[in-house]
């Protein structure tokens, strides 16, 4: 399978606002490759560099050195992001809108014709199981329902690559299960999904491959089975890789 997301020796530094203080290095020469059609989990503790990596891919943060590309195009060129959908960890929508109105708004942003927009909205609301609530204002939705309408929004342009930042953050077990099911359906449709998560049990369930970053450096990459080899599960392997030690047995 060809790589559609790639970074090479990617380095990001944030200059300190304080005089004579050294720059903070968020990424140290990150080499990453995500192949077409796979679900790829991007793991690491808070502050590991996951969101910085996503911000570079999305054009929000420029790399200090190295390279990053989407579909073989440098991420500094806006056309590189034409075929992606994005769901941030914290979504904010005009909550007086209904799900249908929200999706129609984003369809207009992408220049979709009315007939095509209608078809996509119907299909996406069915995909995220919100057909019954399409006329209700988003402010009446549960956290899980809001996250699912966010997923629908990220798919309105029919992207080939989805970038999801903590898509199950704050959801109850039922909400997490529904998001997992949606990710699996997207994979079955041939979509590529790149997402960060702290829910390692879910990563084990849906991911083809995972990468673990810590303090801005890539520590491991491979299938869940490869990384978990010699450990009880992915969580135990993750803790060992990032150097976590505990005074009590895990």
Coordinates of C-alpha atoms in Angstrom, one line a residue:
X1 CA 0.0 0.0 0.0
X2 CA 1.2 3.5 -0.8
X3 CA 1.9 6.1 1.9
X4 CA -0.6 8.9 1.9
X5 CA 0.7 10.6 5.1
X6 CA 4.4 11.0 5.6
X7 CA 6.9 12.9 7.8
X8 CA 10.6 12.9 7.4
X9 CA 12.9 14.1 10.2
X10 CA 10.1 16.5 11.2
X11 CA 11.2 18.9 13.9
X12 CA 9.1 21.6 15.5
X13 CA 10.5 24.2 18.0
X14 CA 8.5 26.8 19.9
X15 CA 10.4 29.9 20.8
X16 CA 10.3 31.0 24.4
X17 CA 8.6 34.3 25.2
X18 CA 11.1 34.8 27.9
X19 CA 14.4 36.5 27.0
X20 CA 17.4 34.2 26.6
X21 CA 15.4 31.1 27.3
X22 CA 16.0 28.2 24.9
X23 CA 13.3 27.1 22.5
X24 CA 11.1 24.2 23.4
X25 CA 11.5 21.3 21.0
X26 CA 8.1 19.6 20.5
X27 CA 9.2 17.1 17.8
X28 CA 12.7 15.6 17.4
X29 CA 13.1 14.4 13.8
X30 CA 9.8 12.4 13.6
X31 CA 9.7 9.8 10.8
X32 CA 6.2 8.5 10.2
X33 CA 4.3 6.8 7.4
X34 CA 0.6 6.0 7.1
X35 CA -0.6 3.8 4.3
X36 CA -3.7 4.1 2.2
X37 CA -6.7 2.2 3.7
X38 CA -5.4 1.6 7.2
X39 CA -6.6 2.7 10.6
X40 CA -3.5 4.2 12.3
X41 CA -3.3 4.9 16.0
X42 CA -1.1 7.7 17.2
X43 CA -0.3 7.2 20.9
X44 CA 1.6 9.0 23.6
X45 CA 1.3 10.7 27.0
X46 CA 0.1 14.3 27.3
X47 CA 2.8 16.6 25.9
X48 CA 4.3 13.9 23.7
X49 CA 3.9 15.8 20.5
X50 CA 0.7 14.2 19.0
X51 CA -1.3 17.5 18.7
X52 CA 1.8 19.3 17.3
X53 CA 2.2 16.6 14.6
X54 CA -1.5 17.0 13.7
X55 CA -1.2 20.8 13.6
X56 CA 1.7 20.5 11.2
X57 CA -0.3 18.2 8.9
X58 CA -3.2 20.6 9.0
X59 CA -1.1 23.6 8.2
X60 CA -1.7 25.3 11.6
X61 CA 2.0 25.1 12.6
X62 CA 5.0 25.3 10.3
X63 CA 7.8 22.7 10.7
X64 CA 11.1 24.1 11.9
X65 CA 12.9 21.6 9.7
X66 CA 12.2 18.3 8.0
X67 CA 9.2 17.6 5.8
X68 CA 5.6 16.5 6.0
X69 CA 3.3 15.5 3.1
X70 CA -0.2 14.4 2.4
X71 CA -0.9 12.4 -0.8
X72 CA 2.7 13.2 -1.8
X73 CA 2.1 17.0 -1.6
X74 CA 4.0 19.2 0.9
X75 CA 1.6 20.2 3.7
X76 CA 2.6 23.8 3.3
X77 CA 0.6 23.8 0.1
X78 CA -3.2 24.3 0.8
X79 CA -4.1 21.8 -1.9
X80 CA -2.5 19.0 0.2
X81 CA -5.5 19.3 2.6
X82 CA -8.2 19.1 -0.1
X83 CA -8.8 15.4 0.5
X84 CA -8.8 15.3 4.3
X85 CA -11.4 15.6 7.0
X86 CA -10.6 16.7 10.5
X87 CA -12.2 16.3 13.9
X88 CA -10.6 18.3 16.8
X89 CA -10.6 17.0 20.3
X90 CA -12.8 19.9 21.4
X91 CA -15.5 20.8 19.0
X92 CA -17.6 23.9 19.0
X93 CA -20.6 24.4 16.8
X94 CA -23.4 26.9 16.8
X95 CA -25.6 24.9 19.1
X96 CA -28.8 26.6 18.0
X97 CA -28.4 24.8 14.6
X98 CA -29.7 21.3 13.9
X99 CA -27.5 18.5 12.7
X100 CA -29.0 18.9 9.2
X101 CA -28.4 22.7 9.2
X102 CA -24.8 22.3 10.4
X103 CA -24.0 19.8 7.7
X104 CA -25.6 22.0 5.0
X105 CA -23.5 24.9 6.2
X106 CA -20.3 22.9 5.7
X107 CA -21.5 21.5 2.4
X108 CA -21.8 25.1 1.2
X109 CA -18.3 25.8 2.3
X110 CA -17.1 23.0 0.1
X111 CA -19.2 24.2 -2.8
X112 CA -21.4 21.2 -3.0
X113 CA -24.5 21.4 -5.2
X114 CA -27.8 21.2 -3.4
X115 CA -28.7 17.8 -4.7
X116 CA -25.3 16.3 -3.9
X117 CA -25.4 17.9 -0.5
X118 CA -28.8 16.4 0.3
X119 CA -27.6 12.9 -0.6
X120 CA -24.4 13.2 1.5
X121 CA -26.3 14.6 4.5
X122 CA -28.8 11.8 4.4
X123 CA -26.0 9.2 4.1
X124 CA -23.9 10.7 6.8
X125 CA -26.7 11.1 9.3
X126 CA -27.5 7.4 8.8
X127 CA -23.8 6.5 9.2
X128 CA -23.5 8.2 12.6
X129 CA -27.0 7.1 13.6
X130 CA -28.5 10.6 14.0
X131 CA -31.3 10.4 11.5
X132 CA -33.9 10.5 14.3
X133 CA -32.4 13.7 15.7
X134 CA -31.6 15.6 12.4
X135 CA -34.2 18.3 13.2
X136 CA -33.2 18.8 16.8
X137 CA -30.8 21.6 17.9
X138 CA -27.3 20.4 18.7
X139 CA -27.6 22.0 22.2
X140 CA -30.1 19.2 23.0
X141 CA -27.5 16.5 22.1
X142 CA -25.6 14.4 24.5
X143 CA -21.8 14.5 24.4
X144 CA -21.7 11.3 22.3
X145 CA -24.2 12.7 19.8
X146 CA -22.2 15.9 19.5
X147 CA -19.1 13.9 18.8
X148 CA -20.9 11.9 16.1
X149 CA -22.2 15.0 14.4
X150 CA -18.6 16.2 14.4
X151 CA -17.6 13.0 12.6
X152 CA -20.4 13.6 10.1
X153 CA -19.1 17.2 9.6
X154 CA -15.5 15.9 9.0
X155 CA -16.9 13.6 6.2
X156 CA -19.1 16.0 4.3
X157 CA -16.4 16.6 1.6
X158 CA -16.0 12.8 1.2
X159 CA -12.3 12.8 2.2
X160 CA -9.8 10.0 1.6
X161 CA -8.0 10.7 4.9
X162 CA -9.6 11.4 8.3
X163 CA -7.5 13.0 11.0
X164 CA -9.2 12.6 14.4
X165 CA -7.8 14.1 17.7
X166 CA -9.1 12.0 20.6
X167 CA -12.4 11.1 19.0
X168 CA -13.7 9.3 22.0
X169 CA -12.6 11.8 24.7
X170 CA -15.1 12.2 27.4
X171 CA -17.6 9.6 26.0
X172 CA -19.3 6.9 28.0
X173 CA -18.8 3.3 27.0
X174 CA -21.8 3.3 24.7
X175 CA -20.6 6.5 23.0
X176 CA -17.1 5.0 22.5
X177 CA -18.5 1.9 21.1
X178 CA -20.5 3.8 18.5
X179 CA -17.5 5.8 17.4
X180 CA -15.5 2.6 17.1
X181 CA -18.2 1.1 14.9
X182 CA -18.1 4.2 12.7
X183 CA -14.4 4.1 12.3
X184 CA -14.6 0.4 11.3
X185 CA -17.3 1.3 8.7
X186 CA -15.1 4.0 7.3
X187 CA -12.3 1.5 7.0
X188 CA -14.6 -0.9 5.1
X189 CA -15.3 2.0 2.7
X190 CA -11.6 2.3 1.9
X191 CA -11.0 5.5 4.0
X192 CA -7.7 6.0 5.8
X193 CA -8.1 7.0 9.5
X194 CA -5.3 8.6 11.5
X195 CA -6.2 9.3 15.1
X196 CA -4.7 10.0 18.5
X197 CA -6.2 8.4 21.6
X198 CA -5.6 7.6 25.2
X199 CA -8.1 4.7 25.1
X200 CA -5.6 1.9 24.5
X201 CA -8.3 -0.8 24.6
X202 CA -10.1 0.8 21.7
X203 CA -6.8 1.2 19.8
X204 CA -6.2 -2.6 20.1
X205 CA -9.7 -3.2 18.7
X206 CA -9.7 -1.0 15.6
X207 CA -6.1 -0.2 14.6
X208 CA -4.1 -1.9 11.9
X209 CA -0.9 -0.2 13.1
X210 CA 0.1 2.2 15.9
X211 CA 3.0 4.6 16.6
X212 CA 4.0 5.6 20.1
X213 CA 5.7 9.0 20.7
X214 CA 7.2 10.3 23.9
X215 CA 8.9 13.6 24.5
X216 CA 8.7 14.4 20.8
X217 CA 10.4 11.2 19.7
X218 CA 9.1 8.1 17.9
X219 CA 9.6 5.2 20.3
X220 CA 7.8 2.4 18.5
X221 CA 5.7 1.7 15.4
X222 CA 4.1 -1.5 14.1
X223 CA 1.0 -3.7 14.5
X224 CA -0.6 -4.0 17.9
X225 CA 0.6 -7.6 18.0
X226 CA 4.2 -6.6 17.3
X227 CA 4.3 -3.9 19.9
X228 CA 2.5 -6.0 22.5
X229 CA 4.8 -9.0 22.0
X230 CA 6.2 -10.1 25.4
X231 CA 3.6 -8.0 27.3
X232 CA 0.2 -8.8 28.6
X233 CA -1.5 -6.2 26.4
X234 CA -0.9 -2.9 24.6
X235 CA -1.3 -0.9 27.8
X236 CA 1.5 -2.7 29.5
X237 CA 3.7 -2.4 26.4
X238 CA 2.9 1.3 26.2
X239 CA 3.8 2.0 29.8
X240 CA 7.1 0.1 29.4
X241 CA 8.0 2.0 26.2
X242 CA 7.4 5.5 27.7
X243 CA 9.3 4.5 30.8
X244 CA 6.5 4.5 33.4
X245 CA 7.4 3.0 36.7
X246 CA 5.1 2.4 39.6
X247 CA 5.7 1.5 43.2
X248 CA 2.8 -1.0 43.1
X249 CA 2.5 -3.9 40.7
X250 CA 0.3 -3.2 37.6

